[in-house]
Amino acid sequence: MNSKANMATHQQKLLMLYEVLSDCDRAILRSKNRADLFAGVCRHVAQLQDVKLVWIGTMDVGDPKIWPQAHFGKNQNYAEFIQTMVNLPQGDRFDPLSLAVRENRPVWMPEVHGDSTAPGTINHATDRSRVAGWQSGAVLPLTVGGLPVGVLVIHANTASAFDAVARKLLTQLASNISYALDFFEHDRQRQEAEATLAESEVRYSALFASSSMPMVLVNPDSGLIVDANIRAVNFYGWDQATLTAKKVMDINVLSAEEIRREMALAVSTKKSYFDFKHRLASGEVRDVEVFSSPVSFGGQTYLLSVIHDVTERRRVEARVHSMQTLIQQFIDELPGTAYLKDAQMRLLMVNKSLGLALGVDPQTLIGKTAHDIFSQEFADTITELDRQMLSQGGRRTVEETYLGRHFETSMFALDSETGERLLGGLSRDVTDHYRAVERTRALLSINELGGQLPEKAFLTRGLEIAQALTQSTMGFLHFVNEDQETLELVTWTAGALKGCSAAYDSHYPISQAGIWADCARVKKAVMFNDYASYPAKHGLPEGHTPLTRLISVPVIEGGKVRLMMGVGNKAGDYDTVDVDALSLIGNDLWRIVCRARAESALHKQVADLVQANQKLAEVQLQLLQSEKMASIGQLAAGVAHEINNPVGFVKSNLGTLTKYVDDLLAIAEDYASIESELDATAASRFERVRQHKVAADYDFLLTDLPQLIQESIDGVERVGRIVLDLKIFSRSGETEWAWADLQAGIESTINVVWNQLKYKAKLTCEWADLPQVYCVSSQINQAVMNLLVNAGQAITDQGQITVRTGLDGDQVWIEVQDNGCGISPENKARIFDPFYTSKPVGEGTGLGLSISFGIVQQHHGKIVVHSALEVGSTFRIVLPVDWRTQELKP
């Protein structure tokens, strides 16, 4: 029974739903606007049995809020409704209104008071839902053009109020409402388009009639002028009826075919501006600018043309053009390049010289900036100069370099009548003048360097100057030998040879040299600006920098080629200026080298003469010293001989006296022994003898007399040794080379000079076993004596002198060391110079060490000196044992 009742209730609800939806469809069809539509739908849907509230809301573009437009329901205050529904929740919480709009689909809410976070429930205004008694609901999006613009919201007082059939029918209702909204939108757009068209037609009529420019409306199919404004009537000179009866072909001087082609372009909007000549009623032809664009009326396309009479302007332009032509001709005739730039540093005017310099048509430069024409670096420089001139005004002159050419540019600022600042410039090619100045500077620089650098360094620097002056990247320089058949490679620049080696060291055959040596063959300068393709090129060593361009010049003196110089690989072609510059530099280099060589030879001759004179003076000194020593030797030998005679007989007499004294002492001893054996009577007889003994200290005489005689004998022997040493030292007759015992000679020398040393120094000798040395022994003794005397003079009070000898392989050495005052570093280099002395006046001649140095050099030896101030000096003589068979060690 209950199921039948439920079924009957359900069928009754469906019948009511169909009836309500039918009413909604009729309301949709009768509605004239959105307000009627929304009000009718809400009123009819609210009649459903379980529906408590129905409302429709819409959205504005860019506004996420939904604004209610109509509602209908029971027990609901409208103000509260607005507050509840407009203030939608923000954030990520579940909201059926936002979901329906965002996803453009119906959202069904079978349970309002369930879990507010569960899908299918309403979490918005839950408290009000409870108060209002809402149990379920539905949100259906309303669209225009398929995009959501609003929602249809239904609140029911029962749970699950919308079954599948109801959902389908309500979805269809929302679709019907959306269809009606589409219709309203299309109708609104149509009405707006019609209003716009009407307004456009009114505006067109007003503009066409009141325009200050002649205007005509043309049928492009026939060329007929269908309308013309009063300005056009006045311009052409025909009345309205006559003008509108003509075709474009009647007023345009172009052929009919050309006119149709131009009108077709205007209709297709491919072209809107035209430059024509139009004929007036008077027969006069005027220059006009025509601006045409297509317009449509009643399904027909016309051309609306605005005519601008430019006849006078063209005449002025022609006069201006004529003046500009004259000005252009004037600046074209100016020497050098000329230009005019605007405030944006774009070229407004250039002369033909600038175009020729850049290799382009001058007119193609108009409107371009420096960066459109030149390289980045050069353009940056020009732009910075231009910017300064435009900012500061005035005029200035600058020097510029471009593609190897030098320019002097006069820049000046001009202020136009409009207040715009322009920039003018005149540039003059001063390359020839610049080259002449640079060449003069180069020649002056070469002349300055001539006396400062060695020959090769000077030639290298001169070649580098020539390379720079000719803007080359490599260079070479050869001497031509006296035989005129071989070359000597003297120097080259860094760009010429990179790790290669010439086939010949210093005598390169000219016959095997490449075309770079043609200048020596033909005795004149040669120039190759296409060396790479020259068929006869050869003669470059492996690794030589490839040549692209080359000039080579000879230097001729006395009919012979003396020097050959070349440079190569200039970025541009070489010219006669380069050849002249290279020839001048080459001749200057050779002239300065010859002068330097002559001066060097003269200096060498002078130096040789000075050295010869110095050697002669030294030899003379040595001869004088030798003669002096020979005289001293002869004197010493004579003195020794004279002393030897008395010393001989004194020594002989002392020997005899010794024997006599010994005999007398023996007799005296016998007498003493007899005296001890006598009796008292006999002993008294010897009293006087005993008194004499006491008076003479007889016992002392017996012991002292033999000692005195022995000391006398020792003294005589010492005198003999001194005489012998003096004879050995002098050896006045020995000037020949012979084998000698150096140590014996040194000992004799020490004995000779000991009188000068014994009061100032303690002498220590450290001897080594030396072999006989091949030398002039008297000269070696003299050298050692000078060293000993110097050592003694270096000691002020008391000091130490040590004499050492030693053997080092096949060399012997003699060393004299003292702990005297030492030698200062600045004097050390001069101690062997003749007549140089650091001693006070009167204490030295300055010849001792010089003579010793000369003696040692003659013996193929050397003297090594070690000295420190306040520490002392050590002189070591090093001699070869036999200089004839060996070389001295370094």
Coordinates of N, CA and C in Angstrom, one line a residue, residues 292-382:
S292 N 43.1 56.4 -51.5 CA 41.9 55.7 -51.8 C 41.7 54.5 -50.9
S293 N 40.5 54.2 -50.4 CA 40.3 53.0 -49.6 C 38.9 52.5 -49.9
P294 N 38.6 51.2 -49.9 CA 37.3 50.7 -50.2 C 36.3 50.9 -49.1
V295 N 35.0 51.2 -49.5 CA 33.9 51.3 -48.6 C 32.7 50.5 -49.2
S296 N 31.8 50.0 -48.4 CA 30.7 49.2 -48.9 C 29.4 49.9 -48.6
F297 N 28.5 49.9 -49.5 CA 27.1 50.4 -49.3 C 26.2 49.5 -50.1
G298 N 25.2 48.9 -49.4 CA 24.1 48.1 -50.1 C 24.7 47.0 -50.8
G299 N 25.7 46.4 -50.3 CA 26.3 45.2 -51.0 C 27.3 45.6 -52.1
Q300 N 27.5 46.8 -52.4 CA 28.4 47.3 -53.4 C 29.7 47.9 -52.8
T301 N 30.8 47.6 -53.4 CA 32.1 48.2 -52.9 C 32.5 49.3 -53.8
Y302 N 32.8 50.5 -53.1 CA 33.2 51.7 -53.8 C 34.6 52.0 -53.3
L303 N 35.2 53.0 -54.1 CA 36.5 53.6 -53.7 C 36.2 55.0 -53.3
L304 N 36.5 55.3 -52.0 CA 36.4 56.7 -51.5 C 37.8 57.3 -51.6
S305 N 37.9 58.3 -52.5 CA 39.2 58.9 -52.8 C 39.3 60.3 -52.3
V306 N 40.3 60.6 -51.7 CA 40.6 62.0 -51.2 C 41.7 62.6 -52.1
I307 N 41.4 63.7 -52.7 CA 42.4 64.3 -53.7 C 43.1 65.5 -53.0
H308 N 44.4 65.5 -53.1 CA 45.2 66.6 -52.6 C 46.0 67.2 -53.7
D309 N 45.7 68.4 -54.0 CA 46.4 69.2 -55.1 C 47.8 69.5 -54.6
V310 N 48.8 68.9 -55.2 CA 50.2 69.2 -54.8 C 51.0 69.8 -55.9
T311 N 50.3 70.5 -56.8 CA 51.0 71.1 -58.0 C 52.0 72.2 -57.5
E312 N 51.5 73.1 -56.6 CA 52.4 74.1 -56.1 C 53.6 73.5 -55.3
R313 N 53.2 72.5 -54.5 CA 54.3 71.9 -53.7 C 55.3 71.2 -54.6
R314 N 54.8 70.6 -55.7 CA 55.8 69.9 -56.6 C 56.7 71.0 -57.3
R315 N 56.1 72.1 -57.6 CA 56.9 73.2 -58.2 C 58.0 73.7 -57.2
V316 N 57.5 73.8 -55.9 CA 58.5 74.2 -54.9 C 59.5 73.1 -54.7
E317 N 59.0 71.9 -54.7 CA 60.0 70.7 -54.6 C 60.9 70.7 -55.7
A318 N 60.4 71.0 -56.9 CA 61.3 71.0 -58.1 C 62.4 72.1 -58.0
R319 N 61.9 73.3 -57.4 CA 62.9 74.3 -57.2 C 63.9 73.9 -56.1
V320 N 63.4 73.3 -55.1 CA 64.3 72.8 -54.0 C 65.2 71.8 -54.5
H321 N 64.6 70.9 -55.3 CA 65.5 69.8 -55.9 C 66.6 70.4 -56.8
S322 N 66.2 71.4 -57.6 CA 67.2 72.1 -58.4 C 68.3 72.7 -57.6
M323 N 67.8 73.4 -56.5 CA 68.8 74.0 -55.6 C 69.7 72.9 -54.9
Q324 N 69.0 71.8 -54.5 CA 69.8 70.7 -53.9 C 70.8 70.1 -54.9
T325 N 70.4 70.0 -56.2 CA 71.3 69.5 -57.2 C 72.5 70.4 -57.4
L326 N 72.2 71.8 -57.4 CA 73.3 72.7 -57.5 C 74.2 72.6 -56.3
I327 N 73.6 72.5 -55.1 CA 74.4 72.3 -53.8 C 75.2 71.0 -53.9
Q328 N 74.5 69.9 -54.4 CA 75.2 68.6 -54.5 C 76.4 68.7 -55.5
Q329 N 76.2 69.4 -56.6 CA 77.2 69.6 -57.6 C 78.4 70.4 -57.0
F330 N 78.0 71.4 -56.1 CA 79.0 72.2 -55.5 C 79.9 71.4 -54.6
I331 N 79.2 70.6 -53.6 CA 80.0 69.8 -52.7 C 80.7 68.7 -53.4
D332 N 80.2 68.2 -54.5 CA 80.9 67.2 -55.3 C 82.2 67.7 -55.8
E333 N 82.3 69.0 -56.1 CA 83.5 69.6 -56.6 C 84.5 70.0 -55.5
L334 N 84.1 69.9 -54.2 CA 85.0 70.2 -53.1 C 86.1 69.2 -53.1
P335 N 87.3 69.7 -52.8 CA 88.4 68.7 -52.6 C 88.2 67.9 -51.3
G336 N 88.4 66.6 -51.4 CA 88.2 65.8 -50.2 C 86.7 65.4 -50.1
T337 N 86.3 64.8 -49.0 CA 85.0 64.4 -48.8 C 84.2 65.3 -47.9
A338 N 82.9 65.4 -48.2 CA 82.0 66.3 -47.4 C 80.7 65.6 -47.0
Y339 N 80.2 65.9 -45.9 CA 78.9 65.3 -45.4 C 78.2 66.2 -44.5
L340 N 76.9 65.9 -44.3 CA 76.0 66.6 -43.4 C 75.2 65.5 -42.7
K341 N 75.1 65.6 -41.3 CA 74.4 64.6 -40.5 C 73.3 65.3 -39.7
D342 N 72.3 64.5 -39.4 CA 71.2 65.1 -38.5 C 71.6 64.8 -37.0
A343 N 70.6 65.1 -36.1 CA 70.9 65.0 -34.7 C 71.0 63.5 -34.3
Q344 N 70.5 62.6 -35.1 CA 70.6 61.2 -34.8 C 71.9 60.6 -35.5
M345 N 72.7 61.5 -36.0 CA 74.0 61.1 -36.7 C 73.8 60.3 -37.9
R346 N 72.6 60.5 -38.6 CA 72.4 59.9 -39.9 C 72.8 60.8 -41.0
L347 N 73.3 60.3 -42.1 CA 73.8 61.1 -43.2 C 72.6 61.7 -43.9
L348 N 72.7 63.0 -44.1 CA 71.7 63.8 -44.9 C 72.2 64.1 -46.3
M349 N 73.5 64.3 -46.4 CA 74.1 64.7 -47.6 C 75.5 64.3 -47.6
V350 N 76.0 63.8 -48.8 CA 77.4 63.4 -49.0 C 77.8 63.8 -50.4
N351 N 79.1 63.9 -50.6 CA 79.6 64.2 -51.9 C 80.1 62.9 -52.6
K352 N 80.4 63.1 -53.9 CA 80.8 61.9 -54.6 C 82.2 61.3 -54.1
S353 N 83.0 62.2 -53.6 CA 84.3 61.8 -53.1 C 84.2 60.8 -52.0
L354 N 83.2 61.0 -51.1 CA 83.0 60.0 -50.1 C 82.6 58.6 -50.6
G355 N 81.6 58.7 -51.6 CA 81.2 57.5 -52.3 C 82.4 56.7 -52.9
L356 N 83.2 57.5 -53.6 CA 84.4 56.9 -54.3 C 85.4 56.3 -53.3
A357 N 85.5 57.0 -52.1 CA 86.4 56.5 -51.1 C 85.9 55.2 -50.5
L358 N 84.6 55.0 -50.4 CA 84.0 53.8 -49.8 C 83.7 52.8 -50.9
G359 N 83.7 53.2 -52.2 CA 83.4 52.3 -53.3 C 82.0 52.0 -53.5
V360 N 81.1 53.0 -53.1 CA 79.6 52.8 -53.3 C 79.0 54.0 -53.9
D361 N 77.8 53.9 -54.3 CA 77.0 55.0 -54.8 C 76.8 56.0 -53.6
P362 N 77.1 57.2 -53.8 CA 76.9 58.2 -52.6 C 75.5 58.2 -52.1
Q363 N 74.5 58.1 -53.0 CA 73.1 58.2 -52.5 C 72.7 57.0 -51.7
T364 N 73.4 55.9 -51.8 CA 73.1 54.7 -50.9 C 73.5 55.0 -49.5
L365 N 74.3 56.0 -49.2 CA 74.7 56.3 -47.9 C 73.7 57.2 -47.1
I366 N 72.8 57.8 -47.8 CA 71.9 58.7 -47.2 C 71.0 57.9 -46.2
G367 N 70.9 58.5 -45.0 CA 70.1 57.9 -43.9 C 70.8 56.9 -43.1
K368 N 72.1 56.6 -43.4 CA 72.9 55.6 -42.7 C 73.7 56.3 -41.6
T369 N 74.0 55.5 -40.6 CA 74.9 56.0 -39.5 C 76.3 55.3 -39.8
A370 N 77.3 55.8 -38.9 CA 78.6 55.2 -39.1 C 78.7 53.7 -38.9
H371 N 77.8 53.2 -38.0 CA 77.8 51.7 -37.8 C 77.2 51.0 -38.9
D372 N 76.5 51.6 -39.8 CA 76.0 51.0 -41.0 C 77.0 50.9 -42.1
I373 N 78.1 51.7 -42.0 CA 79.1 51.8 -43.0 C 80.4 51.2 -42.7
F374 N 80.9 51.5 -41.5 CA 82.3 51.2 -41.1 C 82.3 50.0 -40.1
S375 N 83.5 49.6 -39.8 CA 83.7 48.5 -38.8 C 83.3 49.0 -37.4
Q376 N 83.1 48.1 -36.5 CA 82.6 48.4 -35.2 C 83.6 49.4 -34.5
E377 N 84.9 49.1 -34.5 CA 85.8 50.0 -33.8 C 85.9 51.4 -34.4
F378 N 86.0 51.5 -35.7 CA 86.1 52.8 -36.3 C 84.8 53.5 -36.2
A379 N 83.7 52.8 -36.3 CA 82.4 53.5 -36.1 C 82.2 54.0 -34.7
D380 N 82.7 53.3 -33.7 CA 82.6 53.7 -32.3 C 83.3 55.1 -32.2
T381 N 84.5 55.1 -32.8 CA 85.3 56.3 -32.7 C 84.6 57.5 -33.3
I382 N 84.1 57.3 -34.5 CA 83.4 58.4 -35.2 C 82.1 58.8 -34.5

